[in-house]
Short mmCIF file of C-alpha atoms and ligand atoms in Angstrom, two decimals:
data_model
loop_
_atom_site.label_atom_id
_atom_site.label_comp_id
_atom_site.label_asym_id
_atom_site.label_seq_id
_atom_site.Cartn_x
_atom_site.Cartn_y
_atom_site.Cartn_z
CA MET A 10 -39.50 -52.51 -52.44
CA LYS A 11 -35.91 -53.55 -51.21
CA ILE A 12 -33.59 -55.36 -53.68
CA ALA A 13 -30.49 -56.91 -52.29
CA VAL A 14 -27.69 -56.43 -54.98
CA LEU A 15 -25.06 -59.14 -54.98
CA PRO A 16 -22.53 -58.60 -57.83
CA GLY A 17 -20.01 -61.24 -56.66
CA ASP A 18 -16.77 -61.94 -58.83
CA GLY A 19 -15.35 -61.82 -62.09
CA ILE A 20 -17.72 -59.94 -64.51
CA GLY A 21 -20.34 -59.90 -61.87
CA PRO A 22 -19.88 -56.37 -60.83
CA GLU A 23 -19.75 -55.16 -64.44
CA ILE A 24 -22.71 -56.75 -65.36
CA VAL A 25 -24.82 -56.21 -62.44
CA ALA A 26 -23.95 -52.44 -62.66
CA GLN A 27 -25.77 -52.24 -66.03
CA ALA A 28 -28.87 -54.17 -64.63
CA VAL A 29 -29.04 -51.61 -61.77
CA ARG A 30 -28.91 -48.64 -64.09
CA VAL A 31 -32.00 -50.28 -66.01
CA LEU A 32 -33.72 -50.50 -62.85
CA LYS A 33 -33.10 -47.26 -61.69
CA ALA A 34 -34.11 -45.79 -64.89
CA LEU A 35 -37.44 -47.22 -64.64
CA GLY A 36 -38.13 -44.98 -61.56
CA PRO A 37 -37.23 -44.33 -57.68
CA GLN A 38 -39.25 -47.28 -56.50
CA PHE A 39 -36.52 -49.33 -55.92
CA ASP A 40 -34.29 -49.44 -52.59
CA LEU A 41 -31.32 -51.03 -53.80
CA GLU A 42 -28.60 -52.17 -51.19
CA GLU A 43 -25.50 -53.90 -52.35
CA ALA A 44 -23.32 -56.44 -50.37
CA PRO A 45 -20.25 -58.66 -51.11
CA VAL A 46 -20.48 -62.29 -52.08
CA GLY A 47 -18.51 -65.27 -53.33
CA GLY A 48 -14.87 -64.81 -53.67
CA ALA A 49 -15.33 -60.89 -53.00
CA ALA A 50 -16.85 -61.65 -49.66
CA PHE A 51 -14.15 -64.24 -48.65
CA ASP A 52 -11.65 -61.81 -49.76
CA LEU A 53 -12.97 -59.16 -47.60
CA SER A 54 -14.15 -61.14 -44.26
CA GLY A 55 -13.16 -64.94 -44.65
CA HIS A 56 -16.45 -66.32 -45.69
CA PRO A 57 -18.28 -66.45 -49.14
CA LEU A 58 -21.68 -65.79 -47.70
CA PRO A 59 -21.03 -63.41 -44.86
CA PRO A 60 -23.91 -63.16 -42.19
CA ALA A 61 -24.54 -59.41 -43.13
CA THR A 62 -24.97 -60.57 -46.68
CA LEU A 63 -27.47 -63.23 -45.80
CA GLU A 64 -29.32 -60.84 -43.43
CA LEU A 65 -29.71 -58.59 -46.43
CA ALA A 66 -30.91 -61.23 -48.69
CA LYS A 67 -33.51 -62.45 -46.09
CA LYS A 68 -34.88 -58.96 -45.47
CA ALA A 69 -35.12 -58.02 -49.23
CA ASP A 70 -38.08 -58.78 -51.46
CA ALA A 71 -35.89 -60.07 -54.13
CA ILE A 72 -32.15 -60.62 -55.04
CA LEU A 73 -30.24 -59.41 -57.85
CA PHE A 74 -27.20 -61.52 -58.24
CA GLY A 75 -24.19 -61.52 -60.64
CA ALA A 76 -21.90 -64.48 -60.72
CA VAL A 77 -19.36 -66.07 -58.47
CA GLY A 78 -16.13 -68.00 -58.60
CA ASP A 79 -12.58 -67.73 -60.00
CA TRP A 80 -9.67 -70.20 -60.53
CA LYS A 81 -7.71 -68.63 -57.59
CA TYR A 82 -10.22 -69.98 -55.10
CA ASP A 83 -10.06 -73.63 -56.31
CA THR A 84 -7.44 -74.59 -53.56
CA LEU A 85 -9.74 -73.45 -50.58
CA ALA A 86 -11.68 -76.02 -48.50
CA ARG A 87 -15.05 -76.62 -50.03
CA GLU A 88 -17.15 -75.03 -47.53
CA LEU A 89 -15.09 -71.65 -48.37
CA ARG A 90 -15.33 -71.70 -52.13
CA PRO A 91 -17.53 -68.77 -53.75
CA GLU A 92 -19.80 -71.19 -55.12
CA GLN A 93 -21.01 -72.33 -51.53
CA ALA A 94 -22.66 -68.83 -51.24
CA ILE A 95 -25.24 -69.79 -54.10
CA LEU A 96 -25.79 -73.25 -52.17
CA GLY A 97 -26.49 -71.36 -48.80
CA LEU A 98 -28.48 -68.75 -50.28
CA ARG A 99 -30.69 -71.49 -51.89
CA LYS A 100 -30.88 -73.56 -48.64
CA HIS A 101 -31.53 -70.57 -46.31
CA LEU A 102 -34.03 -68.67 -48.40
CA GLU A 103 -35.65 -72.37 -49.47
CA LEU A 104 -35.66 -71.37 -53.09
CA PHE A 105 -36.61 -74.68 -54.53
CA ALA A 106 -37.87 -73.80 -58.08
CA ASN A 107 -35.32 -72.79 -60.78
CA PHE A 108 -36.60 -71.06 -63.86
CA ARG A 109 -34.47 -71.29 -66.72
CA PRO A 110 -35.88 -69.99 -70.08
CA ALA A 111 -34.13 -70.60 -73.27
CA ILE A 112 -34.95 -68.25 -75.89
CA CYS A 113 -33.57 -67.76 -79.43
CA TYR A 114 -33.86 -64.20 -80.66
CA PRO A 115 -34.31 -64.04 -84.22
CA GLU A 116 -31.58 -61.54 -84.77
CA LEU A 117 -29.01 -64.37 -83.08
CA THR A 118 -30.27 -67.46 -84.54
CA ALA A 119 -26.95 -67.81 -86.33
CA ALA A 120 -25.28 -67.96 -82.86
CA SER A 121 -26.80 -71.50 -82.48
CA SER A 122 -25.18 -74.68 -83.65
CA LEU A 123 -28.47 -75.99 -84.65
CA LYS A 124 -30.13 -75.17 -88.18
CA PRO A 125 -32.22 -71.85 -88.13
CA GLU A 126 -35.43 -73.57 -89.12
CA ILE A 127 -35.00 -75.86 -85.82
CA ILE A 128 -33.95 -73.16 -83.44
CA GLY A 129 -35.33 -69.82 -84.79
CA GLY A 130 -37.90 -68.43 -82.33
CA LEU A 131 -37.27 -70.97 -79.49
CA ASP A 132 -38.96 -70.07 -76.53
CA ILE A 133 -38.86 -72.85 -73.73
CA LEU A 134 -38.78 -72.61 -69.92
CA ILE A 135 -37.21 -75.38 -67.79
CA VAL A 136 -38.49 -75.62 -64.27
CA ARG A 137 -35.85 -77.59 -62.16
CA GLU A 138 -36.39 -78.53 -58.46
CA LEU A 139 -33.33 -77.17 -56.63
CA ASN A 140 -33.82 -78.56 -52.93
CA GLY A 141 -33.91 -82.16 -53.35
CA ASP A 142 -32.80 -85.38 -55.05
CA ILE A 143 -29.67 -87.19 -55.21
CA TYR A 144 -27.87 -83.90 -54.60
CA PHE A 145 -29.05 -83.79 -50.91
CA GLY A 146 -30.07 -87.56 -50.28
CA GLN A 147 -28.99 -89.36 -47.26
CA PRO A 148 -27.02 -91.81 -46.77
CA ARG A 149 -24.17 -90.84 -49.11
CA GLY A 150 -20.63 -91.60 -48.92
CA ILE A 151 -17.66 -93.63 -49.95
CA ARG A 152 -17.26 -96.92 -48.12
CA THR A 153 -16.39 -100.65 -48.82
CA SER A 154 -18.32 -102.50 -51.48
CA GLU A 155 -20.25 -105.64 -50.20
CA LEU A 156 -21.03 -106.76 -53.69
CA PRO A 157 -19.93 -110.13 -54.40
CA LEU A 158 -17.85 -109.37 -57.50
CA PHE A 159 -16.09 -106.33 -56.11
CA LYS A 160 -16.18 -107.12 -52.26
CA GLY A 161 -13.31 -104.90 -50.30
CA ALA A 162 -13.21 -102.38 -53.07
CA ARG A 163 -14.08 -98.74 -52.21
CA GLU A 164 -17.41 -97.61 -53.67
CA GLY A 165 -19.26 -94.21 -53.80
CA PHE A 166 -22.86 -93.94 -53.25
CA ASP A 167 -26.03 -91.49 -52.88
CA THR A 168 -29.45 -91.56 -52.29
CA MET A 169 -32.21 -90.22 -54.57
CA HIS A 170 -35.39 -89.40 -53.22
CA TYR A 171 -38.39 -87.08 -53.55
CA SER A 172 -41.22 -86.90 -51.18
CA GLU A 173 -44.85 -86.04 -52.40
CA PRO A 174 -44.96 -82.55 -51.32
CA GLU A 175 -41.85 -81.74 -52.99
CA VAL A 176 -42.91 -82.86 -56.23
CA GLU A 177 -46.51 -81.55 -55.80
CA ARG A 178 -44.98 -77.86 -55.14
CA ILE A 179 -42.59 -78.05 -58.11
CA GLY A 180 -45.55 -79.46 -60.03
CA ARG A 181 -47.90 -76.51 -59.28
CA VAL A 182 -44.98 -74.15 -60.05
CA ALA A 183 -44.69 -75.44 -63.51
CA PHE A 184 -48.45 -75.53 -64.34
CA GLU A 185 -48.97 -72.00 -63.00
CA ALA A 186 -46.07 -71.02 -65.36
CA ALA A 187 -47.44 -72.75 -68.37
CA ARG A 188 -50.75 -71.11 -67.86
CA LYS A 189 -48.97 -67.91 -68.54
CA ARG A 190 -47.51 -69.31 -71.55
CA GLY A 191 -48.19 -72.23 -73.88
CA LYS A 192 -50.37 -74.19 -71.58
CA LYS A 193 -47.96 -77.46 -71.82
CA VAL A 194 -45.91 -79.06 -69.44
CA CYS A 195 -43.85 -81.97 -70.07
CA SER A 196 -42.68 -83.75 -66.90
CA VAL A 197 -39.19 -85.30 -67.45
CA ASP A 198 -38.26 -88.46 -65.37
CA LYS A 199 -36.85 -91.75 -65.64
CA ALA A 200 -39.78 -93.94 -64.39
CA ASN A 201 -39.08 -96.94 -66.48
CA VAL A 202 -36.02 -97.71 -64.01
CA LEU A 203 -36.31 -95.18 -60.85
CA GLU A 204 -38.82 -95.71 -57.92
CA THR A 205 -38.31 -92.02 -57.36
CA SER A 206 -39.52 -91.10 -60.90
CA GLN A 207 -42.47 -93.49 -60.61
CA LEU A 208 -43.70 -91.42 -57.56
CA TRP A 209 -42.69 -88.22 -59.32
CA ARG A 210 -44.99 -89.39 -62.54
CA GLU A 211 -47.98 -90.25 -60.28
CA VAL A 212 -47.91 -87.16 -58.49
CA MET A 213 -47.47 -84.95 -61.57
CA ILE A 214 -50.44 -86.58 -62.89
CA ARG A 215 -52.51 -86.03 -59.74
CA VAL A 216 -51.61 -82.27 -59.86
CA SER A 217 -52.47 -81.90 -63.31
CA LYS A 218 -55.96 -82.66 -62.58
CA GLU A 219 -56.11 -79.09 -60.72
CA TYR A 220 -55.03 -77.70 -64.25
CA PRO A 221 -57.40 -78.96 -66.95
CA ASP A 222 -56.45 -76.19 -69.02
CA VAL A 223 -52.77 -77.39 -69.22
CA GLU A 224 -51.76 -80.17 -71.25
CA LEU A 225 -49.35 -82.60 -69.30
CA SER A 226 -47.08 -84.97 -71.22
CA HIS A 227 -44.33 -87.34 -69.80
CA MET A 228 -40.80 -88.21 -71.27
CA TYR A 229 -37.85 -90.02 -70.05
CA VAL A 230 -34.84 -87.88 -69.52
CA ASP A 231 -32.67 -89.50 -72.17
CA ASN A 232 -35.25 -89.13 -74.64
CA ALA A 233 -35.58 -85.55 -73.62
CA ALA A 234 -32.12 -84.98 -74.14
CA MET A 235 -32.44 -85.90 -77.64
CA GLN A 236 -35.61 -84.15 -78.28
CA LEU A 237 -34.11 -80.74 -77.04
CA VAL A 238 -31.56 -81.00 -79.89
CA LYS A 239 -34.15 -82.62 -82.49
CA ALA A 240 -37.07 -80.39 -82.27
CA PRO A 241 -36.76 -78.13 -78.94
CA LYS A 242 -39.85 -75.88 -80.16
CA ALA A 243 -42.04 -78.74 -79.44
CA PHE A 244 -41.62 -78.10 -75.58
CA ASP A 245 -43.30 -75.37 -73.78
CA VAL A 246 -42.69 -75.85 -69.84
CA VAL A 247 -40.42 -78.98 -69.01
CA VAL A 248 -40.52 -79.78 -65.23
CA THR A 249 -37.94 -81.98 -63.85
CA GLY A 250 -35.78 -83.01 -60.90
CA ASN A 251 -32.87 -81.40 -59.53
CA LEU A 252 -30.25 -83.84 -61.35
CA PHE A 253 -31.91 -84.10 -64.50
CA GLY A 254 -32.85 -80.43 -64.49
CA ASP A 255 -29.15 -79.50 -63.95
CA ILE A 256 -27.97 -81.12 -67.15
CA LEU A 257 -31.01 -80.52 -69.28
CA SER A 258 -31.11 -76.71 -68.60
CA ASP A 259 -27.49 -76.34 -69.35
CA GLU A 260 -28.31 -78.12 -72.65
CA ALA A 261 -31.31 -76.09 -73.49
CA ALA A 262 -29.12 -72.71 -72.56
CA MET A 263 -26.56 -74.03 -75.11
CA LEU A 264 -28.90 -74.41 -77.90
CA THR A 265 -29.49 -70.87 -78.10
CA GLY A 266 -25.67 -70.51 -78.53
CA SER A 267 -25.90 -67.17 -76.48
CA ILE A 268 -25.04 -67.94 -72.86
CA GLY A 269 -24.78 -64.24 -72.33
CA MET A 270 -28.46 -63.57 -73.17
CA LEU A 271 -29.88 -66.15 -70.49
CA PRO A 272 -31.64 -65.16 -67.24
CA SER A 273 -32.53 -67.36 -64.66
CA ALA A 274 -34.53 -67.43 -61.28
CA SER A 275 -34.82 -69.39 -58.14
CA LEU A 276 -38.10 -69.03 -56.08
CA ASP A 277 -39.38 -69.93 -52.76
CA LYS A 278 -42.91 -70.76 -52.09
CA ASN A 279 -43.99 -66.93 -51.83
CA ASN A 280 -42.34 -66.02 -55.07
CA LYS A 281 -39.74 -64.25 -53.31
CA GLY A 282 -36.58 -64.87 -55.61
CA LEU A 283 -32.89 -64.72 -56.46
CA TYR A 284 -32.24 -63.61 -59.92
CA GLU A 285 -29.05 -64.25 -61.96
CA PRO A 286 -27.64 -64.73 -65.22
CA SER A 287 -27.21 -68.47 -66.28
CA HIS A 288 -23.42 -67.93 -66.94
CA GLY A 289 -20.88 -67.81 -64.58
CA SER A 290 -18.20 -65.28 -63.86
CA ALA A 291 -16.18 -65.69 -66.89
CA PRO A 292 -12.91 -64.76 -65.09
CA ASP A 293 -11.21 -64.94 -68.60
CA ILE A 294 -12.85 -61.63 -69.71
CA ALA A 295 -13.61 -59.99 -66.34
CA GLY A 296 -12.26 -56.45 -66.07
CA LYS A 297 -12.13 -55.93 -70.04
CA GLY A 298 -15.45 -54.20 -70.57
CA ILE A 299 -16.64 -56.54 -72.95
CA ALA A 300 -18.97 -59.01 -71.02
CA ASN A 301 -22.75 -59.24 -72.37
CA PRO A 302 -24.96 -57.54 -69.61
CA LEU A 303 -28.29 -58.48 -71.50
CA ALA A 304 -28.57 -61.91 -69.36
CA THR A 305 -28.45 -60.10 -66.07
CA ILE A 306 -30.79 -57.11 -67.35
CA LEU A 307 -33.20 -59.96 -68.45
CA SER A 308 -32.63 -61.43 -64.89
CA ALA A 309 -33.87 -58.11 -63.59
CA ALA A 310 -36.94 -57.97 -65.85
CA MET A 311 -37.98 -61.67 -64.41
CA MET A 312 -37.49 -60.22 -60.74
CA LEU A 313 -40.04 -57.51 -61.52
CA ARG A 314 -42.50 -60.17 -63.19
CA TYR A 315 -42.14 -63.02 -60.72
CA SER A 316 -41.29 -61.34 -57.30
CA LEU A 317 -42.01 -57.89 -57.71
CA GLY A 318 -45.60 -57.94 -59.29
CA MET A 319 -44.61 -55.54 -62.10
CA PRO A 320 -45.27 -57.21 -65.44
CA ALA A 321 -45.56 -54.07 -67.45
CA GLU A 322 -42.35 -52.83 -66.22
CA ALA A 323 -40.74 -56.37 -67.02
CA ASP A 324 -42.17 -56.20 -70.52
CA ARG A 325 -40.56 -52.89 -71.00
CA ILE A 326 -37.22 -54.11 -70.29
CA GLU A 327 -37.45 -57.13 -72.74
CA LYS A 328 -38.71 -54.95 -75.35
CA ALA A 329 -35.79 -52.60 -74.80
CA VAL A 330 -33.51 -55.45 -75.18
CA GLN A 331 -35.13 -56.73 -78.35
CA LYS A 332 -34.97 -53.26 -79.72
CA VAL A 333 -31.15 -52.72 -79.28
CA LEU A 334 -30.78 -56.25 -80.84
CA ALA A 335 -32.91 -55.14 -83.89
CA GLN A 336 -30.81 -52.12 -83.96
CA GLY A 337 -27.69 -54.53 -84.49
CA LEU A 338 -25.86 -53.65 -81.36
CA ARG A 339 -23.74 -56.81 -80.17
CA THR A 340 -21.24 -57.51 -77.47
CA ALA A 341 -18.20 -59.48 -78.54
CA ASP A 342 -19.94 -62.92 -77.46
CA ILE A 343 -22.72 -62.33 -80.16
CA TYR A 344 -21.00 -60.12 -82.68
CA THR A 345 -21.60 -61.28 -86.12
CA GLU A 346 -20.27 -59.38 -89.63
CA GLY A 347 -22.44 -56.73 -90.45
CA THR A 348 -23.48 -55.85 -86.49
CA GLN A 349 -21.92 -53.16 -84.29
CA LYS A 350 -19.73 -54.57 -81.75
CA VAL A 351 -20.35 -52.70 -78.23
CA SER A 352 -18.84 -52.65 -74.64
CA THR A 353 -20.83 -53.79 -71.67
CA VAL A 354 -21.33 -50.22 -70.79
CA GLN A 355 -22.46 -49.30 -74.32
CA MET A 356 -24.88 -52.12 -74.08
CA GLY A 357 -26.27 -50.84 -70.73
CA ASP A 358 -26.51 -47.40 -72.41
CA ALA A 359 -28.42 -48.80 -75.41
CA VAL A 360 -31.13 -50.50 -73.10
CA VAL A 361 -31.63 -47.47 -70.85
CA ALA A 362 -32.19 -45.36 -74.11
CA ALA A 363 -34.65 -48.06 -75.46
CA LEU A 364 -36.57 -48.07 -72.34
CA ALA A 365 -37.57 -44.37 -73.16
P1 NAD B 412 -18.65 -69.12 -67.33
O1 NAD B 412 -20.13 -69.31 -67.53
O2 NAD B 412 -18.32 -68.25 -66.38
O3 NAD B 412 -17.97 -68.83 -68.75
C1 NAD B 412 -17.94 -69.86 -70.03
C2 NAD B 412 -17.68 -69.19 -71.12
O4 NAD B 412 -18.55 -68.02 -71.51
C3 NAD B 412 -16.48 -68.18 -70.89
O5 NAD B 412 -15.43 -68.12 -72.28
C4 NAD B 412 -16.95 -66.80 -70.76
O6 NAD B 412 -16.02 -65.91 -71.16
C5 NAD B 412 -18.15 -66.82 -71.59
N1 NAD B 412 -19.07 -65.78 -70.93
C6 NAD B 412 -20.05 -66.20 -69.73
N2 NAD B 412 -20.61 -65.23 -69.64
C7 NAD B 412 -20.36 -64.27 -70.49
C8 NAD B 412 -21.08 -63.07 -70.66
N3 NAD B 412 -22.06 -62.35 -70.03
N4 NAD B 412 -20.43 -62.27 -71.91
C9 NAD B 412 -19.41 -62.78 -72.54
N5 NAD B 412 -19.12 -64.01 -72.40
C10 NAD B 412 -19.50 -64.76 -71.27
O7 NAD B 412 -18.15 -70.61 -67.06
P2 NAD B 412 -16.86 -71.29 -66.36
O8 NAD B 412 -15.77 -70.41 -67.36
O9 NAD B 412 -17.00 -72.47 -66.57
O10 NAD B 412 -16.72 -70.74 -64.96
C11 NAD B 412 -16.20 -69.66 -64.66
C12 NAD B 412 -16.35 -69.45 -63.14
O11 NAD B 412 -17.64 -69.07 -62.90
C13 NAD B 412 -16.02 -70.55 -62.29
O12 NAD B 412 -15.34 -70.26 -60.94
C14 NAD B 412 -17.46 -71.24 -62.05
O13 NAD B 412 -17.28 -72.02 -60.93
C15 NAD B 412 -18.21 -70.03 -61.89
N6 NAD B 412 -19.58 -70.40 -62.25
C16 NAD B 412 -20.52 -69.68 -61.25
C17 NAD B 412 -21.78 -69.64 -61.51
C18 NAD B 412 -22.66 -68.80 -60.80
O14 NAD B 412 -22.29 -67.74 -60.13
N7 NAD B 412 -23.98 -69.03 -60.77
C19 NAD B 412 -22.29 -70.51 -62.74
C20 NAD B 412 -21.36 -71.36 -63.35
C21 NAD B 412 -20.11 -71.17 -62.97
#
């Protein structure tokens, strides 16, 4: 099983190194090959996604990604910025389904800004469509307004659209995922205002007929944003488009209060995927040895489950993470009084030990 390892920038190399140790501790079956990406690749070769890195990602069975970005690249032309590497990988590998679990481990309930009874035991999955919607719709641009009231003024415009096959495929991904969990899908849209959402809802209802064992509900995005704060545990799987999913998945992640704990996956139609922590490259703490590697380690577990067909090994990693939390080990971001503060490497050591 070939895994492309793309550590990236900031804390990326530190946290990916720990996930790699965990994979190696599972056995010799992984062929891990590393390549530069993001700012690190730009520094080496003048491009955030060099052809050799893209080739490696294409031929691998799965990609383990750290994070990219640093303030020092902010003045580069947009196409050379580190973030373009992620967009390029999503586009070239047709990664259209983004999985963002939001889990609140019992030991970390205090890290959330919500009351323990509202957040404790949270385990929801946001499935976000990644390749379509207003982010990629044409036409788009800045032009001169023709609106009578603002005639002659500059106006920005974008186009939202989703075709039926695009909604069908993300719908199926969400229903399949729900089958392995709580068997509930909530489709989030804005069907009271947007034509795109009306079609989205119609298609979701049609797809749901193929999954009679899964309960489908619908919610407007504004209400979903409120319900995530009010009663997040009422959700199981949330499926939504690119724009709404971008916002709701970050909101759901922050509910748990521990961005350093949350993995993510972006899958293609054959379940090949890119796996990365939900957080960024954290340049403010890079090189200090204090970053939390658990989101990346849990991303490796998702990789085993969704792309490499190794659910038992995925369970082993997730149980090992729960064990180190139960032992009271915490990196600085999740540290509370009475627990034991550990470094990035010490956390990796503990997970490897807990695997045994
Ligand atoms: P960030 O997620 O990198 O950091 C936000 C805060 O969370 C920081 O205080 C950071 O120290 C902390 N943090 C993040 N991950 C942590 C971890 N594993 N352990 C402990 N603390 C952690 O977001 P940001 O500061 O807005 O962005 C920094 C850079 O990351 C920017 O260049 C941005 O473009 C990039 N970014 C990249 C990705 C990605 O690679 N997918 C995603 C988001 C942001």
